[in-house]
Coordinates of C-alpha atoms in Angstrom, one line a residue:
M1 CA 50.7 4.3 -5.0
D2 CA 54.0 6.4 -5.2
D3 CA 54.4 9.8 -3.5
D4 CA 53.7 12.0 -6.5
L5 CA 50.5 10.2 -7.2
R6 CA 49.4 10.4 -3.6
E7 CA 50.1 14.1 -3.6
Q8 CA 47.9 14.7 -6.8
V9 CA 45.1 12.6 -5.2
E10 CA 45.2 14.7 -2.0
R11 CA 45.2 17.9 -4.0
E12 CA 42.2 16.9 -6.1
A13 CA 40.3 15.3 -3.2
E14 CA 40.9 18.6 -1.2
K15 CA 39.3 20.6 -4.0
H16 CA 36.2 18.3 -4.2
A17 CA 35.8 18.0 -0.5
L18 CA 35.8 21.8 -0.3
L19 CA 33.3 22.1 -3.2
N20 CA 31.1 19.5 -1.5
A21 CA 31.2 21.2 2.0
V22 CA 30.8 24.8 0.7
K23 CA 28.0 23.9 -1.9
Y24 CA 25.9 22.2 0.8
E25 CA 27.1 24.1 3.8
S26 CA 27.9 21.0 5.8
D27 CA 30.8 18.6 6.4
A28 CA 32.3 17.1 3.3
D29 CA 31.2 13.4 2.5
V30 CA 33.8 10.9 1.3
G31 CA 31.2 9.3 -0.9
A32 CA 30.2 12.5 -2.4
V33 CA 33.8 13.3 -3.1
M34 CA 34.8 9.9 -4.7
G35 CA 32.4 10.2 -7.6
P36 CA 33.6 13.5 -9.2
L37 CA 37.2 12.7 -8.1
M38 CA 37.4 9.5 -10.0
G39 CA 35.3 10.8 -12.9
E40 CA 37.6 13.7 -13.6
N41 CA 40.8 11.7 -13.0
P42 CA 40.7 8.5 -14.9
D43 CA 44.4 7.9 -14.1
F44 CA 43.4 7.3 -10.4
R45 CA 41.1 4.3 -11.3
P46 CA 43.8 1.6 -11.2
H47 CA 44.4 2.6 -7.5
G48 CA 40.7 2.5 -6.6
D49 CA 41.4 0.3 -3.6
E50 CA 43.9 2.8 -2.0
I51 CA 42.2 6.1 -2.8
P52 CA 39.2 6.0 -0.4
G53 CA 41.7 5.9 2.6
V54 CA 43.5 8.9 1.2
V55 CA 40.4 10.8 0.7
G56 CA 39.1 9.8 4.1
G57 CA 42.1 11.7 5.6
V58 CA 41.7 14.8 3.3
V59 CA 37.9 15.0 4.1
A60 CA 38.7 14.7 8.0
R61 CA 41.2 17.7 7.5
V62 CA 38.7 19.8 5.5
N63 CA 35.9 19.1 8.0
D64 CA 38.1 20.4 10.8
L65 CA 38.0 23.9 9.1
S66 CA 35.4 26.6 9.9
T67 CA 33.0 27.6 7.3
E68 CA 34.9 30.7 6.5
E69 CA 38.2 28.8 6.3
K70 CA 36.7 26.3 3.9
R71 CA 35.5 29.2 1.6
E72 CA 38.8 30.9 1.8
R73 CA 40.7 27.8 0.9
L74 CA 38.3 27.0 -2.0
E75 CA 38.8 30.6 -3.3
T76 CA 42.6 29.8 -3.5
L77 CA 42.3 26.4 -5.0
A78 CA 39.3 26.7 -7.4
P79 CA 38.0 30.3 -7.6
E80 CA 35.9 29.7 -10.7
E81 CA 34.1 26.8 -9.1
L82 CA 33.4 28.9 -6.0
E83 CA 32.0 31.7 -8.2
E84 CA 29.6 29.2 -9.9
I85 CA 28.3 28.1 -6.5
E86 CA 27.8 31.7 -5.4
A87 CA 26.0 32.4 -8.6
E88 CA 23.7 29.5 -8.1
D89 CA 22.9 30.8 -4.6
E90 CA 22.0 34.2 -6.1
G91 CA 19.8 32.6 -8.9
D92 CA 16.2 32.8 -9.7
E93 CA 14.1 31.0 -7.0
H94 CA 12.2 29.3 -9.8
D95 CA 13.6 26.6 -12.1
L96 CA 10.3 26.6 -14.0
P97 CA 9.4 29.3 -16.4
D98 CA 6.2 31.3 -15.8
L99 CA 3.1 29.6 -17.4
P100 CA 2.0 31.5 -20.6
N101 CA -1.0 33.8 -20.0
A102 CA -1.6 32.6 -16.5
E103 CA -3.0 36.0 -15.5
A104 CA -5.8 35.4 -18.1
Y105 CA -7.5 32.8 -16.0
D106 CA -9.4 33.0 -12.8
E107 CA -7.6 29.7 -11.7
V108 CA -4.7 27.7 -13.2
R109 CA -5.9 24.2 -13.6
M110 CA -3.5 21.5 -14.9
R111 CA -3.8 17.7 -15.2
A112 CA -1.6 14.7 -15.0
A113 CA -3.1 11.9 -17.2
P114 CA -1.4 8.6 -16.5
N115 CA -2.2 5.3 -18.0
P116 CA -2.7 3.1 -15.1
N117 CA -0.8 0.0 -16.3
G118 CA 1.7 -0.1 -13.5
P119 CA 3.4 2.0 -10.7
W120 CA 5.5 4.9 -11.9
H121 CA 9.1 4.8 -12.9
I122 CA 11.3 8.0 -12.3
G123 CA 10.5 9.5 -15.8
H124 CA 6.8 9.6 -14.9
A125 CA 7.5 11.7 -11.9
R126 CA 8.4 14.7 -14.0
M127 CA 4.9 15.6 -14.8
P128 CA 3.4 15.6 -11.2
A129 CA 6.5 17.3 -10.0
V130 CA 6.0 20.1 -12.3
I131 CA 2.3 20.3 -12.1
G132 CA 2.4 20.2 -8.4
S133 CA 5.0 22.9 -8.3
Y134 CA 2.9 25.1 -10.6
K135 CA -0.2 24.5 -8.5
E136 CA 1.8 25.8 -5.4
R137 CA 3.1 28.8 -7.2
Y138 CA -0.3 30.0 -8.6
D139 CA -2.6 28.6 -6.0
G140 CA -4.2 26.5 -8.7
S141 CA -5.7 23.0 -9.0
F142 CA -4.0 19.7 -9.8
I143 CA -6.1 17.2 -11.5
V144 CA -5.3 13.4 -11.9
R145 CA -7.2 11.9 -14.8
F146 CA -6.6 8.1 -15.4
D147 CA -6.7 7.7 -19.1
D148 CA -7.8 4.0 -19.1
T149 CA -9.8 3.8 -22.3
D150 CA -7.8 1.1 -24.0
P151 CA -8.5 -2.2 -22.3
E152 CA -6.5 -4.1 -24.9
T153 CA -3.1 -2.9 -26.0
K154 CA -2.7 -0.6 -23.0
R155 CA -4.6 -2.8 -20.6
P156 CA -4.9 -1.2 -17.2
D157 CA -3.6 -2.9 -14.0
L158 CA -6.2 -2.7 -11.2
D159 CA -3.5 -2.2 -8.6
A160 CA -2.0 0.7 -10.4
Y161 CA -4.6 3.3 -9.7
D162 CA -3.9 3.3 -6.1
A163 CA -0.2 2.7 -6.7
I164 CA 0.0 5.8 -8.7
L165 CA -1.8 8.0 -6.1
D166 CA 0.6 6.6 -3.6
D167 CA 3.5 7.8 -5.8
I168 CA 1.9 11.3 -6.1
D169 CA 1.6 11.3 -2.3
Y170 CA 5.3 10.2 -2.0
L171 CA 6.1 13.3 -4.1
G172 CA 4.3 15.6 -1.7
F173 CA 1.3 16.5 -3.6
E174 CA -2.5 15.9 -3.1
P175 CA -4.7 16.0 -6.3
D176 CA -7.6 18.4 -6.0
D177 CA -9.7 16.0 -8.2
V178 CA -9.2 12.3 -9.3
I179 CA -11.1 11.2 -12.4
I180 CA -11.3 7.8 -14.1
A181 CA -12.0 7.9 -17.7
S182 CA -13.6 4.5 -17.9
D183 CA -16.2 5.8 -15.5
R184 CA -17.2 8.6 -18.1
L185 CA -18.1 6.5 -21.3
E186 CA -21.8 8.0 -21.4
T187 CA -20.2 11.5 -21.2
Y188 CA -18.0 10.8 -24.3
Y189 CA -20.9 9.1 -26.1
E190 CA -23.1 12.2 -25.6
H191 CA -20.4 14.4 -27.0
A192 CA -20.0 12.1 -29.9
R193 CA -23.6 12.3 -30.7
N194 CA -23.4 16.2 -30.5
L195 CA -20.4 16.1 -32.9
I196 CA -22.5 13.9 -35.3
D197 CA -25.3 16.4 -35.2
A198 CA -22.8 19.1 -35.9
G199 CA -21.8 17.3 -39.1
G200 CA -18.4 16.6 -37.5
A201 CA -18.2 12.9 -37.5
Y202 CA -19.2 9.9 -39.6
T203 CA -19.1 6.1 -39.2
C204 CA -16.7 4.2 -41.4
S205 CA -16.3 0.5 -42.1
C206 CA -13.2 0.7 -44.3
S207 CA -10.4 -1.7 -43.3
G208 CA -7.5 0.0 -41.7
E209 CA -5.4 -0.7 -44.8
T210 CA -8.0 0.6 -47.2
F211 CA -8.5 3.9 -45.3
S212 CA -4.8 4.4 -44.9
D213 CA -4.3 4.2 -48.7
L214 CA -7.1 6.6 -49.3
K215 CA -5.9 9.0 -46.5
N216 CA -2.4 9.1 -47.8
S217 CA -3.5 9.9 -51.3
G218 CA -5.9 12.6 -50.0
E219 CA -9.0 10.8 -51.1
A220 CA -12.2 10.7 -49.1
C221 CA -13.5 7.3 -48.1
P222 CA -17.0 6.3 -49.6
H223 CA -18.6 6.6 -46.0
R224 CA -17.6 10.3 -45.6
D225 CA -20.9 11.6 -47.1
K226 CA -23.2 9.6 -45.1
D227 CA -26.2 11.5 -43.7
V228 CA -26.5 12.3 -40.0
E229 CA -29.3 9.9 -39.4
T230 CA -27.4 6.9 -40.8
T231 CA -24.3 7.9 -38.9
M232 CA -26.2 8.2 -35.8
E233 CA -27.9 4.8 -36.0
E234 CA -24.6 3.0 -36.8
F235 CA -22.9 4.9 -33.8
E236 CA -25.8 3.7 -31.5
A237 CA -25.2 0.2 -32.9
M238 CA -21.6 0.6 -31.9
I239 CA -22.6 1.5 -28.4
D240 CA -24.8 -1.6 -28.2
G241 CA -21.9 -3.7 -29.1
E242 CA -23.4 -4.9 -32.4
Y243 CA -20.0 -4.8 -34.2
S244 CA -16.7 -6.6 -33.5
A245 CA -13.3 -5.1 -33.4
G246 CA -12.3 -3.6 -36.7
E247 CA -15.8 -3.6 -38.2
M248 CA -16.8 0.0 -37.6
V249 CA -15.2 3.2 -36.3
L250 CA -16.3 6.8 -35.7
R251 CA -14.2 9.3 -37.6
V252 CA -13.9 13.1 -37.0
R253 CA -14.4 14.9 -40.2
T254 CA -11.4 17.2 -40.7
D255 CA -9.6 18.1 -44.0
I256 CA -9.0 15.1 -46.1
E257 CA -6.4 17.0 -48.1
H258 CA -4.7 18.4 -45.0
K259 CA -0.9 18.6 -45.6
N260 CA -0.4 16.4 -42.5
P261 CA -1.9 13.0 -43.3
A262 CA -2.1 12.2 -39.5
L263 CA -4.7 14.9 -39.1
R264 CA -7.0 13.6 -41.9
D265 CA -10.3 12.2 -40.6
W266 CA -8.9 10.6 -37.5
V267 CA -10.6 7.9 -35.5
A268 CA -12.6 9.1 -32.5
F269 CA -14.2 5.7 -31.4
R270 CA -13.4 2.1 -32.2
M271 CA -14.7 -1.3 -31.1
I272 CA -12.8 -3.5 -28.6
D273 CA -13.7 -7.0 -27.9
T274 CA -11.6 -7.4 -24.9
P275 CA -13.5 -6.5 -21.6
H276 CA -12.1 -3.7 -19.5
P277 CA -10.6 -5.2 -16.2
R278 CA -12.7 -2.8 -14.0
D279 CA -16.1 -4.3 -13.3
E280 CA -17.8 -0.9 -13.7
A281 CA -16.6 -0.7 -17.4
A282 CA -16.5 -4.5 -18.3
A283 CA -19.7 -4.2 -20.4
Y284 CA -18.6 -1.5 -22.8
R285 CA -17.2 -2.4 -26.3
C286 CA -17.2 1.0 -27.9
W287 CA -14.3 3.0 -26.7
P288 CA -13.0 6.5 -27.4
M289 CA -9.5 7.1 -28.7
L290 CA -7.3 9.1 -26.4
D291 CA -7.4 12.3 -28.4
F292 CA -11.2 12.5 -28.4
Q293 CA -11.5 11.4 -24.7
S294 CA -8.7 13.7 -23.5
G295 CA -9.9 16.7 -25.5
V296 CA -13.5 16.3 -24.1
D297 CA -12.2 15.9 -20.6
D298 CA -9.7 18.8 -20.7
H299 CA -12.7 21.1 -21.5
L300 CA -15.1 19.7 -19.0
T301 CA -12.7 19.9 -16.2
G302 CA -11.5 23.4 -16.9
V303 CA -7.9 22.7 -17.7
T304 CA -6.1 25.8 -18.6
H305 CA -2.6 24.5 -19.3
I306 CA -1.5 21.3 -20.7
I307 CA 2.0 19.8 -20.7
R308 CA 2.8 17.0 -23.1
G309 CA 5.7 15.5 -24.9
I310 CA 7.1 17.2 -28.0
D311 CA 6.2 14.0 -30.0
L312 CA 2.5 14.7 -29.2
Q313 CA 2.1 17.9 -31.0
D314 CA -0.4 16.4 -33.4
S315 CA -2.7 15.7 -30.5
A316 CA -3.4 19.4 -30.0
K317 CA -4.0 19.8 -33.8
R318 CA -6.3 16.8 -34.0
Q319 CA -8.3 18.0 -30.8
Q320 CA -8.5 21.5 -32.3
F321 CA -11.0 20.2 -35.0
V322 CA -13.3 19.0 -32.2
Y323 CA -13.0 22.2 -30.2
D324 CA -13.8 24.2 -33.3
Y325 CA -17.0 22.2 -33.9
F326 CA -18.0 22.8 -30.3
D327 CA -16.8 26.5 -30.3
W328 CA -14.5 25.7 -27.3
E329 CA -11.2 27.5 -26.5
Y330 CA -8.2 25.3 -26.5
P331 CA -6.0 25.4 -23.4
E332 CA -2.5 26.8 -23.5
V333 CA 0.0 24.1 -24.3
I334 CA 3.6 23.5 -23.2
H335 CA 5.6 20.9 -25.1
W336 CA 8.7 19.4 -23.6
G337 CA 11.3 16.7 -24.6
H338 CA 11.8 13.4 -23.1
V339 CA 13.8 12.7 -20.0
Q340 CA 16.4 10.2 -19.8
V341 CA 17.8 8.9 -16.4
D342 CA 21.4 7.6 -15.9
A343 CA 22.7 4.9 -13.5
Y344 CA 20.3 2.1 -14.4
D345 CA 20.6 -0.8 -16.8
V346 CA 16.9 -1.3 -16.8
K347 CA 14.9 0.6 -19.6
L348 CA 12.4 3.3 -18.4
S349 CA 9.4 1.3 -19.5
T350 CA 6.6 0.0 -17.4
S351 CA 6.1 -3.0 -19.6
T352 CA 9.7 -3.9 -19.6
L353 CA 9.8 -3.6 -15.8
K354 CA 6.7 -5.7 -15.5
E355 CA 8.3 -8.5 -17.7
K356 CA 11.3 -8.5 -15.6
I357 CA 9.4 -8.7 -12.4
E358 CA 7.2 -11.6 -13.8
A359 CA 10.4 -13.4 -14.9
G360 CA 12.0 -13.1 -11.5
E361 CA 14.8 -10.8 -12.7
L362 CA 13.6 -8.1 -10.4
D363 CA 12.1 -8.8 -6.8
G364 CA 9.3 -6.3 -7.4
W365 CA 8.6 -2.8 -8.1
D366 CA 10.6 -1.6 -5.1
D367 CA 13.7 -3.6 -6.1
P368 CA 16.7 -1.4 -5.7
R369 CA 17.7 -2.1 -9.3
A370 CA 14.4 -0.8 -10.6
P371 CA 14.2 2.8 -11.7
T372 CA 10.9 3.3 -10.0
L373 CA 9.5 5.6 -7.4
K374 CA 8.7 2.7 -5.0
S375 CA 12.4 1.7 -5.3
L376 CA 13.6 5.3 -4.4
R377 CA 11.1 5.4 -1.5
R378 CA 12.4 2.1 -0.1
R379 CA 15.8 3.3 -0.4
G380 CA 15.2 6.2 1.8
I381 CA 15.1 8.9 -0.9
R382 CA 12.5 11.6 -0.2
G383 CA 10.0 12.6 -2.7
E384 CA 10.9 16.3 -2.2
A385 CA 14.4 15.5 -3.5
V386 CA 13.1 13.9 -6.6
V387 CA 10.7 17.0 -7.2
E388 CA 13.6 19.4 -6.7
A389 CA 15.8 17.5 -9.3
L390 CA 13.1 17.1 -11.8
T391 CA 11.7 20.8 -11.7
A392 CA 15.4 21.9 -12.1
L393 CA 15.3 20.4 -15.6
G394 CA 12.7 23.0 -16.6
T395 CA 10.4 22.5 -19.6
S396 CA 12.7 22.7 -22.6
T397 CA 11.5 21.1 -25.8
S398 CA 14.9 19.4 -26.0
N399 CA 15.4 16.0 -24.6
V400 CA 17.1 16.2 -21.1
D401 CA 19.2 14.0 -19.0
L402 CA 18.5 13.5 -15.3
S403 CA 21.5 12.5 -13.4
M404 CA 20.8 10.4 -10.3
S405 CA 23.6 12.4 -8.6
S406 CA 21.2 15.4 -8.6
I407 CA 18.6 13.5 -6.7
Y408 CA 21.2 12.2 -4.4
A409 CA 22.5 15.7 -3.7
E410 CA 19.1 17.1 -3.0
N411 CA 18.3 14.2 -0.7
R412 CA 21.6 14.5 1.2
E413 CA 20.6 18.0 2.1
L414 CA 17.4 16.6 3.6
V415 CA 18.8 13.6 5.5
D416 CA 22.3 14.5 6.5
D417 CA 21.4 16.4 9.6
E418 CA 19.3 13.7 11.1
A419 CA 21.2 10.6 9.9
E420 CA 23.2 9.0 12.7
R421 CA 26.7 7.6 11.8
Y422 CA 27.8 4.0 12.0
F423 CA 30.6 1.8 10.7
L424 CA 29.8 -1.1 8.3
V425 CA 32.8 -3.2 7.2
R426 CA 32.6 -5.3 4.1
D427 CA 34.8 -8.4 3.6
G428 CA 36.6 -7.6 6.8
E429 CA 40.1 -8.8 7.8
R430 CA 40.6 -9.5 11.4
F431 CA 43.3 -8.2 13.8
E432 CA 44.1 -8.2 17.4
V433 CA 44.6 -4.9 19.0
A434 CA 47.3 -4.2 21.6
G435 CA 48.0 -1.3 23.8
G436 CA 44.9 0.6 23.1
P437 CA 41.7 1.5 25.0
D438 CA 39.0 -1.2 25.5
A439 CA 36.6 0.5 23.0
G440 CA 36.3 3.4 20.6
H441 CA 33.7 6.2 21.1
P442 CA 33.0 8.0 17.8
P443 CA 30.1 10.5 17.8
L444 CA 26.7 9.5 16.6
H445 CA 26.8 12.7 14.5
P446 CA 29.8 14.9 14.0
D447 CA 27.7 18.1 14.1
H448 CA 25.7 17.1 17.1
E449 CA 27.7 16.4 20.3
E450 CA 24.6 16.4 22.3
R451 CA 23.4 13.2 20.7
G452 CA 26.2 11.2 22.4
E453 CA 28.6 8.7 21.3
R454 CA 28.7 5.1 20.2
T455 CA 30.6 2.4 21.9
I456 CA 32.6 0.0 19.8
P457 CA 34.6 -2.7 21.6
A458 CA 38.1 -3.5 20.6
T459 CA 39.1 -6.1 23.3
D460 CA 38.3 -9.1 21.2
G461 CA 40.1 -7.6 18.1
V462 CA 38.8 -5.5 15.2
V463 CA 38.1 -6.0 11.4
L464 CA 39.0 -3.7 8.7
E465 CA 38.1 -3.6 5.0
A466 CA 40.8 -5.0 2.6
G467 CA 41.6 -1.7 1.2
D468 CA 42.1 -0.2 4.6
V469 CA 44.7 -2.7 5.9
P470 CA 48.1 -1.0 6.4
A471 CA 51.2 -2.5 5.2
E472 CA 53.6 -3.9 7.7
G473 CA 55.0 -1.1 9.9
E474 CA 52.5 1.4 8.5
R475 CA 49.9 3.4 10.5
V476 CA 46.1 4.1 10.2
W477 CA 43.7 6.0 12.5
L478 CA 40.8 3.9 13.5
K479 CA 38.2 6.6 13.6
G480 CA 37.0 7.3 17.2
Y481 CA 39.7 5.0 18.7
A482 CA 43.4 5.7 18.1
C483 CA 46.3 5.6 15.7
V484 CA 47.6 2.1 15.3
R485 CA 50.6 0.4 13.5
R486 CA 50.6 -2.9 12.0
E487 CA 53.0 -5.4 13.4
G488 CA 52.3 -8.8 11.8
D489 CA 48.8 -9.9 12.5
D490 CA 48.3 -7.3 15.4
L491 CA 47.5 -3.7 15.3
V492 CA 49.5 -1.8 18.0
A493 CA 48.2 1.6 19.4
T494 CA 50.6 4.3 19.1
D495 CA 50.7 7.6 21.1
D496 CA 50.2 9.7 18.0
G497 CA 47.7 12.5 18.2
I498 CA 45.2 13.8 15.7
D499 CA 47.8 16.0 14.1
V500 CA 49.1 13.1 12.2
V501 CA 45.8 12.9 10.4
R502 CA 45.5 16.6 9.8
S503 CA 49.0 16.7 8.4
G504 CA 48.0 13.9 5.9
D505 CA 50.6 11.3 7.3
V506 CA 47.9 8.9 8.5
D507 CA 44.7 7.8 6.7
V508 CA 41.4 7.7 8.7
V509 CA 39.5 4.3 8.4
H510 CA 36.3 2.8 9.7
W511 CA 36.3 -0.5 11.4
A512 CA 34.1 -2.9 13.6
P513 CA 34.7 -5.2 16.4
A514 CA 35.7 -8.8 15.7
E515 CA 32.9 -10.2 17.9
D516 CA 29.3 -9.2 18.8
V517 CA 28.6 -7.5 15.5
V518 CA 25.4 -6.9 13.6
D519 CA 25.4 -8.9 10.3
V520 CA 24.1 -6.7 7.6
R521 CA 22.8 -7.2 4.1
M522 CA 22.9 -3.9 2.1
R523 CA 20.6 -4.0 -1.0
S524 CA 21.7 -1.7 -3.8
P525 CA 21.3 -1.0 -7.5
D526 CA 24.4 -2.9 -8.1
G527 CA 23.4 -5.9 -6.2
D528 CA 23.5 -7.1 -2.5
V529 CA 26.5 -6.4 -0.3
T530 CA 27.1 -8.1 3.0
G531 CA 29.2 -6.9 5.9
V532 CA 29.2 -6.4 9.7
A533 CA 28.2 -3.3 11.6
E534 CA 29.1 -2.1 15.1
P535 CA 26.8 -3.3 17.9
D536 CA 25.0 0.0 18.4
F537 CA 23.6 -0.2 14.9
A538 CA 21.1 -2.8 16.4
D539 CA 19.4 0.1 18.2
T540 CA 18.3 1.8 15.0
A541 CA 14.6 1.7 13.9
V542 CA 13.1 0.5 10.7
D543 CA 12.8 3.5 8.3
D544 CA 15.8 5.2 10.0
V545 CA 18.1 6.7 7.4
V546 CA 21.7 6.3 8.7
Q547 CA 25.1 7.0 7.3
F548 CA 27.7 4.2 7.1
E549 CA 30.8 6.3 7.2
R550 CA 32.8 6.3 4.0
I551 CA 30.2 4.1 2.3
G552 CA 27.1 6.1 2.1
F553 CA 23.6 6.7 3.5
A554 CA 21.2 3.7 3.8
R555 CA 17.5 3.2 5.1
V556 CA 17.1 0.5 7.7
D557 CA 14.5 -2.1 6.3
E558 CA 14.4 -4.8 8.9
H559 CA 16.3 -6.3 11.9
G560 CA 16.0 -10.1 11.5
A561 CA 17.2 -12.9 13.7
E562 CA 20.1 -13.7 11.2
E563 CA 20.8 -10.3 9.7
S564 CA 19.7 -6.8 9.3
V565 CA 18.7 -5.6 6.0
V566 CA 19.3 -2.1 4.8
Y567 CA 18.6 -0.4 1.3
W568 CA 21.5 1.8 0.1
T569 CA 20.4 5.3 -0.4
H570 CA 23.3 7.2 -2.0
P571 CA 26.9 8.2 -1.3

């Protein structure tokens, strides 16, 4: 790296370090600076091994400034970015819009209606995050209804019911009611009978292909004019399991000439030969379609506001026919677009994740490479951070992108103050140290001197990461130890003071002792990384979130006889 490029890197790094420090009202973090720095400056990428050392020195200088000095310096370097931060600070306290007509209801009641076919991925979390937030705003009710009335194509997973409730608990919410649709078949049957009596439904034995042709041409099927008695008898035979799959369905009588063919005489009940996996529901063969089941349940549980995907607009229109027959008032509906999540190679699909787990491509639902809530939890990301990032997306009808960096930023605010600092050296290169103290004593946390210091021995030599090794005759500052110059295979302590770091002449690097280290395996979305940590790291407890300086935060998963395992949290 030549002098001109180094100066450019330092200038850009200072801006991003100041932005990071001012935005989060804390010390700047090297990991948080590296992402936007490299993203905005592709010319830096060929020098990726050298840049972290330069950034470390810049971050150290920025962190030595007072809060007011940081803000003043940022106003000089990037006044527009500072103005954006200040505007965000003064913004509306709610990211979510007000619910429509909320004042018209005695109580706002909303529901999440998961299909229990597996634990939740990150996209699933948007619904409970938003509903839970609205519940708190309006002092309303949060209903969880397991829509498990398809025991064949969307077959429920018996472990998923509790797993989903655990995921909701992780997000910080407690449902007011939990309902399982497969417990309510008799309720749906009773409403179907009432619908038949009202002339709103008929039994149909047309094949799917035959009815589709009739429907698309706007022609009624020959069963549409059956009398109520015949329809009721055949429906009771469906309930009694006298038909096999595909032989008979119950249709809602709508408008066979409706301009939208999807709304023409839609199926309310069908036969399924595959038994439900829950013992309580295994004997049933006549199952409601989701639009009928969901519509009935929303009314009976007093749901006032429904949030659903923009692609499900026809559901409300189908259900409205049933509501009209029963003279019910339909809830308020909010449609939103889909959410996409970056930073993962795995599709946001429960079935895809299940396939990869069964094939051994993922270790489980909490594998760090899986975009699941269980994975985020094991990595040490708090549910509150996920909720904040998801509610910030609002409820737009457009598809939205969730950047994992937004979750990371929210979580960093939550864990930074309590996370003790340690050094982790990956692929270390060993050097003897001459002329320096016996040990380094960096603080456990730079903002909390009262927590004390770590002790990192240097008498048996030190190890540095390959990108931090100075060239012959060059200096680096071993953080918490001293400034050293490379002389052959040795590092020789100099009498330089911290001013050489503040002036930008010497980079600050992390290090570990050459002996008596803690072997660490760090599991991350990009795969496992191994290294050695300083001896004091052995004193951490399982579930502690620590910061490996210049690498990022990590959650301690276990301390084993051979190695300690941590899960990478974020930069």
